[in-house]
Coordinates of C-alpha atoms and ligand atoms in Angstrom, one line a residue:
X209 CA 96.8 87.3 110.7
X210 CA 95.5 90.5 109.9
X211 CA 92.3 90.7 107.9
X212 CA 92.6 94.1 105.9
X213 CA 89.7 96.4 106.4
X214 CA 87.9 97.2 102.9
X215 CA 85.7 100.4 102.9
X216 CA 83.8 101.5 100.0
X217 CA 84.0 105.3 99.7
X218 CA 80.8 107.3 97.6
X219 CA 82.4 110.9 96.7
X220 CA 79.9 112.6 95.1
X221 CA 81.7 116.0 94.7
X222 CA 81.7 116.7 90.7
X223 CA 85.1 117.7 91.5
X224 CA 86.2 113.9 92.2
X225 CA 89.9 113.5 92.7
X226 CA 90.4 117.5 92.7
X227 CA 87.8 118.1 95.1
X228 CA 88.8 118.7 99.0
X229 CA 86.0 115.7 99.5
X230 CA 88.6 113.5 98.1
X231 CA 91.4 114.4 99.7
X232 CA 90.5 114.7 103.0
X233 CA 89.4 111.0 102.7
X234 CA 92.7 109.8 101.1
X235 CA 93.6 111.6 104.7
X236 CA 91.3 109.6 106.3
X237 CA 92.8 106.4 104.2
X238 CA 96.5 106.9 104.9
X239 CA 95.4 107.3 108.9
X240 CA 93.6 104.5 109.3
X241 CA 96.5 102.4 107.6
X242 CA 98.5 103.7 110.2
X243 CA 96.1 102.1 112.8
X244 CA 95.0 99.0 110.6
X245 CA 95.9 97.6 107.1
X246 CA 92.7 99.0 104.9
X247 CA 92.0 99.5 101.4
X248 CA 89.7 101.7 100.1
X249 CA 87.7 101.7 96.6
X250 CA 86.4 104.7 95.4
X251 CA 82.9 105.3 93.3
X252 CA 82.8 108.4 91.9
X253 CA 79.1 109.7 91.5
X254 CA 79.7 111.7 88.5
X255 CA 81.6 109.1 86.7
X256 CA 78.7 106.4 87.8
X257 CA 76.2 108.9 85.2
X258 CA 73.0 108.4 88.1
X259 CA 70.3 109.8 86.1
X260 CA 68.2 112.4 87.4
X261 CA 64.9 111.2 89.4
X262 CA 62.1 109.9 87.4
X263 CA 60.0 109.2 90.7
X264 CA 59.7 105.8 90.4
X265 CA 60.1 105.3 93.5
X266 CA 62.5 102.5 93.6
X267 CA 65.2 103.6 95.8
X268 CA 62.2 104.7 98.1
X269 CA 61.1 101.0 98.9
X270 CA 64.8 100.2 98.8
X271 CA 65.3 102.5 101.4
X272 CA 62.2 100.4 103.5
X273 CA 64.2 97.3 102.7
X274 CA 67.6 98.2 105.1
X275 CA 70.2 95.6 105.0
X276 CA 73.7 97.0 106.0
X277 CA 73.3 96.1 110.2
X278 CA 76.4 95.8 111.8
X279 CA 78.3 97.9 109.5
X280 CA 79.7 101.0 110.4
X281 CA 80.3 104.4 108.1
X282 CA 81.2 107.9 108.1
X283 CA 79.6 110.6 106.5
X284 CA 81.8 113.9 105.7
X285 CA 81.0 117.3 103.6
X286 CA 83.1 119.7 101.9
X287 CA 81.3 123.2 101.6
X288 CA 83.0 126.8 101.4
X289 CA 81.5 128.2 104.5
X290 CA 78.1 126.9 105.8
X291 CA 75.2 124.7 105.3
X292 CA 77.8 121.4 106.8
X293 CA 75.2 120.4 109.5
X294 CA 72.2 120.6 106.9
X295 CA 74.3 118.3 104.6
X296 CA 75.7 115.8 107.4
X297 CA 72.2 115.2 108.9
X298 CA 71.4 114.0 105.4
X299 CA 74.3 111.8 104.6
X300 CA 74.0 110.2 108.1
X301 CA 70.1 110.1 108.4
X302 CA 70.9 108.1 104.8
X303 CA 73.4 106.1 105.9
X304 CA 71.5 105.2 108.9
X305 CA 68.2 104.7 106.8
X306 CA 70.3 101.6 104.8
X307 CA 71.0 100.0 108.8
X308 CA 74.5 101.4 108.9
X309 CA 76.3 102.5 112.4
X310 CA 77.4 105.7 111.6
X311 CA 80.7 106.5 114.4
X312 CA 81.3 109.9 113.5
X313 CA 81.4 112.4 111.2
X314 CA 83.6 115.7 109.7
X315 CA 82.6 119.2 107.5
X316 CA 85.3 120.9 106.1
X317 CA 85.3 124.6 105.3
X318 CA 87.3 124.7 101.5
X319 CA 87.8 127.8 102.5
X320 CA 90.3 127.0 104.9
X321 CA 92.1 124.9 103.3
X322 CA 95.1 127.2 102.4
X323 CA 95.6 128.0 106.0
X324 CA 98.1 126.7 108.3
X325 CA 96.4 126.3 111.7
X326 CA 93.3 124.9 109.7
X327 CA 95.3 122.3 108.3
X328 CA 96.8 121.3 111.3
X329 CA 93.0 121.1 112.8
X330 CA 92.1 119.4 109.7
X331 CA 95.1 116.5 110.4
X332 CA 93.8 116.2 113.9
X333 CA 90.0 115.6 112.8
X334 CA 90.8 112.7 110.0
X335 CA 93.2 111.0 112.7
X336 CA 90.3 111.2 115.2
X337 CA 87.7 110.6 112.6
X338 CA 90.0 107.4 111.2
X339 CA 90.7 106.1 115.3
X340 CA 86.9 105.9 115.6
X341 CA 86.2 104.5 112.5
X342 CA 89.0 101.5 112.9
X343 CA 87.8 100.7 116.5
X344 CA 83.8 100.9 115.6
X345 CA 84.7 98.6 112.7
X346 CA 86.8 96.2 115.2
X347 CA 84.6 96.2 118.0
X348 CA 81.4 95.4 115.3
X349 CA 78.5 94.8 117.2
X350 CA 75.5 97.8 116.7
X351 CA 75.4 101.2 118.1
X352 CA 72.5 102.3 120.4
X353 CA 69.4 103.6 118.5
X354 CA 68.7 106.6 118.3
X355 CA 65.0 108.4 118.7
X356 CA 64.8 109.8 115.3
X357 CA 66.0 106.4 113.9
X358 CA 63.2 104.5 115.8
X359 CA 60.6 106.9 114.5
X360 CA 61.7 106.4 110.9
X361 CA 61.3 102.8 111.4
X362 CA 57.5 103.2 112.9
X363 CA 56.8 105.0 109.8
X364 CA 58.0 102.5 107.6
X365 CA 56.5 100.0 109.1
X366 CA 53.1 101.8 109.0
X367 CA 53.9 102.4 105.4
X368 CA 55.0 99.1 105.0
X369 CA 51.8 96.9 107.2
X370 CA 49.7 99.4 104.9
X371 CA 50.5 97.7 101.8
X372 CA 50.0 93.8 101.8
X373 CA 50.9 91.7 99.2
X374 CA 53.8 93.7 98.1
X375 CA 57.6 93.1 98.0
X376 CA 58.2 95.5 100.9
X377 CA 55.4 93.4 103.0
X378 CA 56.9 90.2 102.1
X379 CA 60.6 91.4 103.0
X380 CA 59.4 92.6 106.3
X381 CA 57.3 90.1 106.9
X382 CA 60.1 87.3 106.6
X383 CA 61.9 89.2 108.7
X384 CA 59.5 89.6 111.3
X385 CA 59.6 93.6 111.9
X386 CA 56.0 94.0 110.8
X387 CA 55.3 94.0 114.9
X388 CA 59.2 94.4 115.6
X389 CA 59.9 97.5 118.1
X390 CA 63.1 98.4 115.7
X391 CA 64.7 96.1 113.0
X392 CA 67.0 94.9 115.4
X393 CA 68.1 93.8 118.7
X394 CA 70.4 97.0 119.2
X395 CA 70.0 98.6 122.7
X396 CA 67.1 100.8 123.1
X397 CA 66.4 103.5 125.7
X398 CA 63.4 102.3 127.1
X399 CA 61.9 106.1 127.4
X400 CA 62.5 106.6 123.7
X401 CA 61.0 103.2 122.8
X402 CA 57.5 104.0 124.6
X403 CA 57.8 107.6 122.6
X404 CA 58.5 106.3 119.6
X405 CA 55.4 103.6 120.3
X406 CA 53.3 107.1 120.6
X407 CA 54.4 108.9 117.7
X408 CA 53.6 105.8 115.6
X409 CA 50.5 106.0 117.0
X410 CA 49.4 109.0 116.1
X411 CA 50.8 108.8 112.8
X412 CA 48.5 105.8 112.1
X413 CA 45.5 107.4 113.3
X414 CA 46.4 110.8 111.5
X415 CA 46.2 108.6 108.6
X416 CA 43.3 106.8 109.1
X417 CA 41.3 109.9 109.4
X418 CA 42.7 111.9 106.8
X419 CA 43.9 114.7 108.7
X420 CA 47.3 115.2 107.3
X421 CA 48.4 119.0 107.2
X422 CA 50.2 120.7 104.4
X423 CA 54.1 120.9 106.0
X424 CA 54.8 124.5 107.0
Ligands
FMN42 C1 76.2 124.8 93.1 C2 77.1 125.1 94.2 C3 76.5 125.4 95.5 C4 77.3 125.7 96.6 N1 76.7 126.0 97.8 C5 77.5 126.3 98.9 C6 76.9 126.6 100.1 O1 75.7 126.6 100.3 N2 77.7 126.9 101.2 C7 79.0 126.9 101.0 O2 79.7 127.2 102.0 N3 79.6 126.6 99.9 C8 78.9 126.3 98.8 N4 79.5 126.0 97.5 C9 81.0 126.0 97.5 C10 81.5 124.5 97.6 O3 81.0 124.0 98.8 C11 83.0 124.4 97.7 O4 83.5 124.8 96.4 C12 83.6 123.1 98.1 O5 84.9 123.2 98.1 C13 83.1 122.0 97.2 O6 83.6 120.7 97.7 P1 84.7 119.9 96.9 O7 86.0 120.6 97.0 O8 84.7 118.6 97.7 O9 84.2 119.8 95.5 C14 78.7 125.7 96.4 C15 79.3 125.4 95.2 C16 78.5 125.1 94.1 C17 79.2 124.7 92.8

């Protein structure tokens, strides 16, 4: 039998179902059914009501607690003209940052979307983005780790080793990634692994000594 793929989709266009965010991933949807039975529930950001940030830093230690390994995602933007890759490094540095696999990816000019020829590109990207979604989801196991993903780990694992008896240390602790190289067994390219060692490194002792500099 068949086990239906469920995927939870986060639009957080204010536009919600009349927003091109929306639409292209009801495009997305009706591909991947094409490929695999899969439903799809939608949360709608602006009907959730998130309140603004009160820095409490909550989603902060929430975000040193990752727990989605193994599961794959997209990340996709809607802008009129520019700033996509600003927006998709973001979403997938986000994604990533809660232990997802994130397979690919997709901006959308709005712009476009009255034109023929940029519809028909559109129709090829969602069937490519849905293929690669519906095998990475099949095939399961976890993608190769980037660089920048094993850096963000060394830093929150400084952050984390720097602050004993807290729920972060405990959570880390139990899970052994308090001297862990990365949070998981996913492969590694060695190189990247001793850089990553480095940067650590001098992140801890830049701390030690107080000799953080103002970011420019
Ligand atoms: C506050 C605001 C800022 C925006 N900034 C940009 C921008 O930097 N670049 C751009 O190409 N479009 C920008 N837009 C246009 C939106 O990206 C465009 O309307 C898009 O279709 C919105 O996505 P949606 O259809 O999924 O709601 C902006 C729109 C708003 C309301």
């Amino acid at each position: 039998m068949t086990k239906t793929l469920n995927i939870l989709a986060l639009i957080g266009s204010p536009r919600n179902e009349d927003s091109y965010t929306y639409k292209v991933i009801r495009q997305i949807e009706a591909q991947m059914n094409d490929l695999h039975p899969t439903t799809v529930e939608y949360v709608f950001l602006c009907k959730v009501l998130v309140p603004y940030c009160d820095g409490c830093l909550s989603c902060m230690y929430k975000r040193n607690r990752p727990s989605f390994f193994g599961k794959k995602a997209i990340v996709t933007c809607t802008a009129s003209g520019g700033g996509h890759k600003g927006v998709l490094d973001f979403l997938e540095g986000t994604a990533s940052a809660w232990g997802c696999d994130v397979v690919t990816r997709l901006g959308i000019s709005s712009a476009q979307m009255h034109k023929e020829r940029y519809l028909g590109l559109v129709e090829e990207c969602t069937a490519d983005v849905a293929r690669k979604f519906v095998t990475g989801i099949s095939a399961g196991g976890l993608q190769r780790v980037t660089f920048r993903q094993l850096v963000n780990f060394r830093a929150m694992q400084n952050m984390t080793r720097a602050r004993k008896g807290t729920r972060n240390h405990a959570y880390w602790a139990e899970r052994n990634w308090l001297d862990a190289n990365y949070y998981n067994d996913a492969p590694v390219n060695p190189f990247a692994r001793i850089m990553a060692s480095y940067v650590a490194r001098q992140m801890r002792t830049a701390i030690r000594k107080g000799n953080i500099t103002p970011f420019r």
